[in-house]
CSV table of C-alpha atoms and ligand atoms in Angstrom, one decimal:
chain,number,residue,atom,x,y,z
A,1,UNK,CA,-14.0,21.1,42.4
A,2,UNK,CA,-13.0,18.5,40.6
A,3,UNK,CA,-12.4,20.1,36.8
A,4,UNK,CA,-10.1,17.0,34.7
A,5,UNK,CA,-10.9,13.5,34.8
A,6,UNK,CA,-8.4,10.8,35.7
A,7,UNK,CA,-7.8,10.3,32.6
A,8,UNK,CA,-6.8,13.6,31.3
A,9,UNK,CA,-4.8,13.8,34.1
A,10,UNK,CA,-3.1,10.2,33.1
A,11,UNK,CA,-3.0,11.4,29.7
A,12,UNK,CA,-1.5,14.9,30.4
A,13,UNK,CA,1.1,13.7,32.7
A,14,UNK,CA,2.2,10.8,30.8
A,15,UNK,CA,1.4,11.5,26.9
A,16,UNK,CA,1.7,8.7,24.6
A,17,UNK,CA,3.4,8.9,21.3
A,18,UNK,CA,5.2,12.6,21.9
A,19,UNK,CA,7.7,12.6,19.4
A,20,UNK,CA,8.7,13.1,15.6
A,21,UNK,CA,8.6,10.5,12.5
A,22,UNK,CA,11.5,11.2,10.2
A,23,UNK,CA,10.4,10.5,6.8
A,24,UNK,CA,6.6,10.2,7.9
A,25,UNK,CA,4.1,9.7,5.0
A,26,UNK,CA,1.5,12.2,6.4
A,27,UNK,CA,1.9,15.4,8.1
A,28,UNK,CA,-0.7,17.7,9.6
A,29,UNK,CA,-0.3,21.2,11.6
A,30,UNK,CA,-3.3,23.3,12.8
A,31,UNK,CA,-3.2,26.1,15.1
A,32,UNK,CA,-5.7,27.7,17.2
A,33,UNK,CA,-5.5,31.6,16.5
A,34,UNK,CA,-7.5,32.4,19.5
A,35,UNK,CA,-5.3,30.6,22.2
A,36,UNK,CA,-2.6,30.6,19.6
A,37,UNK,CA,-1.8,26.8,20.7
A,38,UNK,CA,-0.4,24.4,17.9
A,39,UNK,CA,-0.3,20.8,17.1
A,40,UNK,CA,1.3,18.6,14.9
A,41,UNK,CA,0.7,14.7,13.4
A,42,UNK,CA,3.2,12.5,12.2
A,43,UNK,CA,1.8,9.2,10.4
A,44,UNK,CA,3.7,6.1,8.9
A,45,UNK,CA,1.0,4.5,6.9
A,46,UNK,CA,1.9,0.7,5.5
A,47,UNK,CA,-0.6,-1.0,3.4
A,48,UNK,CA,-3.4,1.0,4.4
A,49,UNK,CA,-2.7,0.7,8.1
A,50,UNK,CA,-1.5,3.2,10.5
A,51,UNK,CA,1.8,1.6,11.7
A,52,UNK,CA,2.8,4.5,14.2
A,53,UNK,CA,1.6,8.3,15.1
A,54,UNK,CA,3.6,10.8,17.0
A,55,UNK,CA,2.9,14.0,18.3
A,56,UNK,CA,4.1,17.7,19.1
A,57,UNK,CA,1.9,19.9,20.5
A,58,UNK,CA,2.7,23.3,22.1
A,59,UNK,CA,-0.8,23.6,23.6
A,60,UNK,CA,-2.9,23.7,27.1
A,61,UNK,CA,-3.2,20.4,29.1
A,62,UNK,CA,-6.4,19.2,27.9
A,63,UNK,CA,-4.4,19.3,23.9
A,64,UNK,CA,-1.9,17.5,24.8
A,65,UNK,CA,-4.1,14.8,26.7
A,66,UNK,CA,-6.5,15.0,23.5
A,67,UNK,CA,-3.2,14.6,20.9
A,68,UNK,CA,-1.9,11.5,23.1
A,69,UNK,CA,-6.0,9.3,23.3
A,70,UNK,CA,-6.7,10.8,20.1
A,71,UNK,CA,-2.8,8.5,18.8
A,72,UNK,CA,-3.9,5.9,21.2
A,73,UNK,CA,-7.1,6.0,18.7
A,74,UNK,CA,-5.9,5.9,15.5
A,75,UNK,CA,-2.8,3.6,16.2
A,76,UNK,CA,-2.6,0.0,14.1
A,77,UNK,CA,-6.0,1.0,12.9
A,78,UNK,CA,-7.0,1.3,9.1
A,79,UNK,CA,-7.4,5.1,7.5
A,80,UNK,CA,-10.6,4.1,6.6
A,81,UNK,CA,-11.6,4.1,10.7
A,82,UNK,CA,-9.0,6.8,11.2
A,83,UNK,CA,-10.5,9.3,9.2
A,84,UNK,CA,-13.7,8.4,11.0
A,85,UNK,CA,-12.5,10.0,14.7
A,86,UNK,CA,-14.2,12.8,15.7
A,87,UNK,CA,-13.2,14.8,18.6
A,88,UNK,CA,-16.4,14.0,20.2
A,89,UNK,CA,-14.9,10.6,20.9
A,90,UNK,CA,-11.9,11.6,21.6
A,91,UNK,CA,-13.7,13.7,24.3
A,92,UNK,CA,-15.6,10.6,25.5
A,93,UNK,CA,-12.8,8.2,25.3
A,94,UNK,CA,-10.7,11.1,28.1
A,95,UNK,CA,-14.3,10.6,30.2
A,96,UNK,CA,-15.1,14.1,29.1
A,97,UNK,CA,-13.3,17.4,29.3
A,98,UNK,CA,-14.9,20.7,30.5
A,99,UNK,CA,-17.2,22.5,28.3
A,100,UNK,CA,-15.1,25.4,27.3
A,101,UNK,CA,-12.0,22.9,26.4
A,102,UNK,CA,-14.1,20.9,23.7
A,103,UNK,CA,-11.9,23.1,21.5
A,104,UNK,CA,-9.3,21.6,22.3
A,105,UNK,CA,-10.0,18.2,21.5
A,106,UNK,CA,-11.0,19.7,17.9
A,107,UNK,CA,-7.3,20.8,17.8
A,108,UNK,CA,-6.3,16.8,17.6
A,109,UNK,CA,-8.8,15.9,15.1
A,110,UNK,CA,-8.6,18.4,13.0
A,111,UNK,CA,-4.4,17.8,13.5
A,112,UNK,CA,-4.9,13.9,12.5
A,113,UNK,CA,-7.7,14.8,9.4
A,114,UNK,CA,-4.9,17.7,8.0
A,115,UNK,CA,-1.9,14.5,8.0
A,116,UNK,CA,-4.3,11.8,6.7
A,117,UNK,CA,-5.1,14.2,3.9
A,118,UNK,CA,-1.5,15.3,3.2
A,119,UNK,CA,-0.9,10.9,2.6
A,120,UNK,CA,-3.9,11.1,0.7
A,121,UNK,CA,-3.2,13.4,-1.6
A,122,UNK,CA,0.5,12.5,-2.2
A,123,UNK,CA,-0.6,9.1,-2.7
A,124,UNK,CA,-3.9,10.2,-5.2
A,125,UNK,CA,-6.1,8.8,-3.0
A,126,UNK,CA,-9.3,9.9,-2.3
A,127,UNK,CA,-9.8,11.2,1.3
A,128,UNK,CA,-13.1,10.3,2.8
A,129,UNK,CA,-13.2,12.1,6.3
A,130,UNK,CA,-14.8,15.9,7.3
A,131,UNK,CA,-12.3,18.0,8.5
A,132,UNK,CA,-13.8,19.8,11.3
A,133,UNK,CA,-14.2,23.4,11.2
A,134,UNK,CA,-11.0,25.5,12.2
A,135,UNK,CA,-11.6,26.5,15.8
A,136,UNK,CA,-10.6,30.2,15.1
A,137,UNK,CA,-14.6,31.1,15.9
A,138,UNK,CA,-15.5,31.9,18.9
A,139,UNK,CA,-17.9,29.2,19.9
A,140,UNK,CA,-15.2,26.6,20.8
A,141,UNK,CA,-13.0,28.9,21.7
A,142,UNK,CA,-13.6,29.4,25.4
B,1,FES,FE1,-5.6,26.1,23.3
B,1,FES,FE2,-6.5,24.1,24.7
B,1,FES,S1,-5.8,24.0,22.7
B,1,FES,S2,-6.5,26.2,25.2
């Protein structure tokens, strides 16, 4: 049974944009208290543009390959667009993942809404996206 796509796979074993960003100008860290994995987003921001993104995440395969499409995403894009991903997408964009790891790609967006509102707020700016629910419930948390 075939349960990860070639692209998680890809994504998994070869993450994009692992990493740290001294000085970054947005930082966001959510955990999931059920699996109790964690995730965090680094974002250099230059006139309104996301110049670079890196990643940590001390999570289950399917975060990590969510965290490196979901940078992949968001990279050299404008916030405007960033705050726009959804983890649906990010899902889509990985050809899918199995039902009861949706919550996983949650993790990333909710990880990459948390920094873009950390620039926004140190920069008094307004921030425009939905942060999704915390995945602490039990509905995607599988
Ligand atoms: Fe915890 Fe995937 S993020 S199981």
């Amino acid at each position: 049974m075939v349960l990860y796509s070639e692209k998680v796979m890809d994504h998994f074993r070869n993450p994009r944009n692992v990493g740290v960003i001294e000085n970054a100008d947005g930082v966001g860290e959510v955990g999931n208290a059920k699996c109790g994995d964690i995730m965090k987003i680094y974002l250099k921001i230059e006139n309104g543009i996301i110049e670079d993104v890196k990643f940590e995440t001390f999570g289950c395969g399917s975060a990590i390959a969510s965290s490196s499409m979901a940078t992949e995403m968001i990279k050299g894009k404008p916030l405007s667009e960033a705050m726009q991903l959804t983890n649906r997408a990010v899902a889509e964009a990985l050809d899918g993942l199995p039902p009861h790891k949706l919550h996983c790609s949650v993790l990333a967006e909710e990880a990459i809404k948390r920094a873009l509102e950390d620039y926004c707020k140190k920069n008094g700016i307004q921030f425009e996206g939905i942060i999704p629910a915390s995945c602490d419930s039990e509905d995607h948390c599988g």
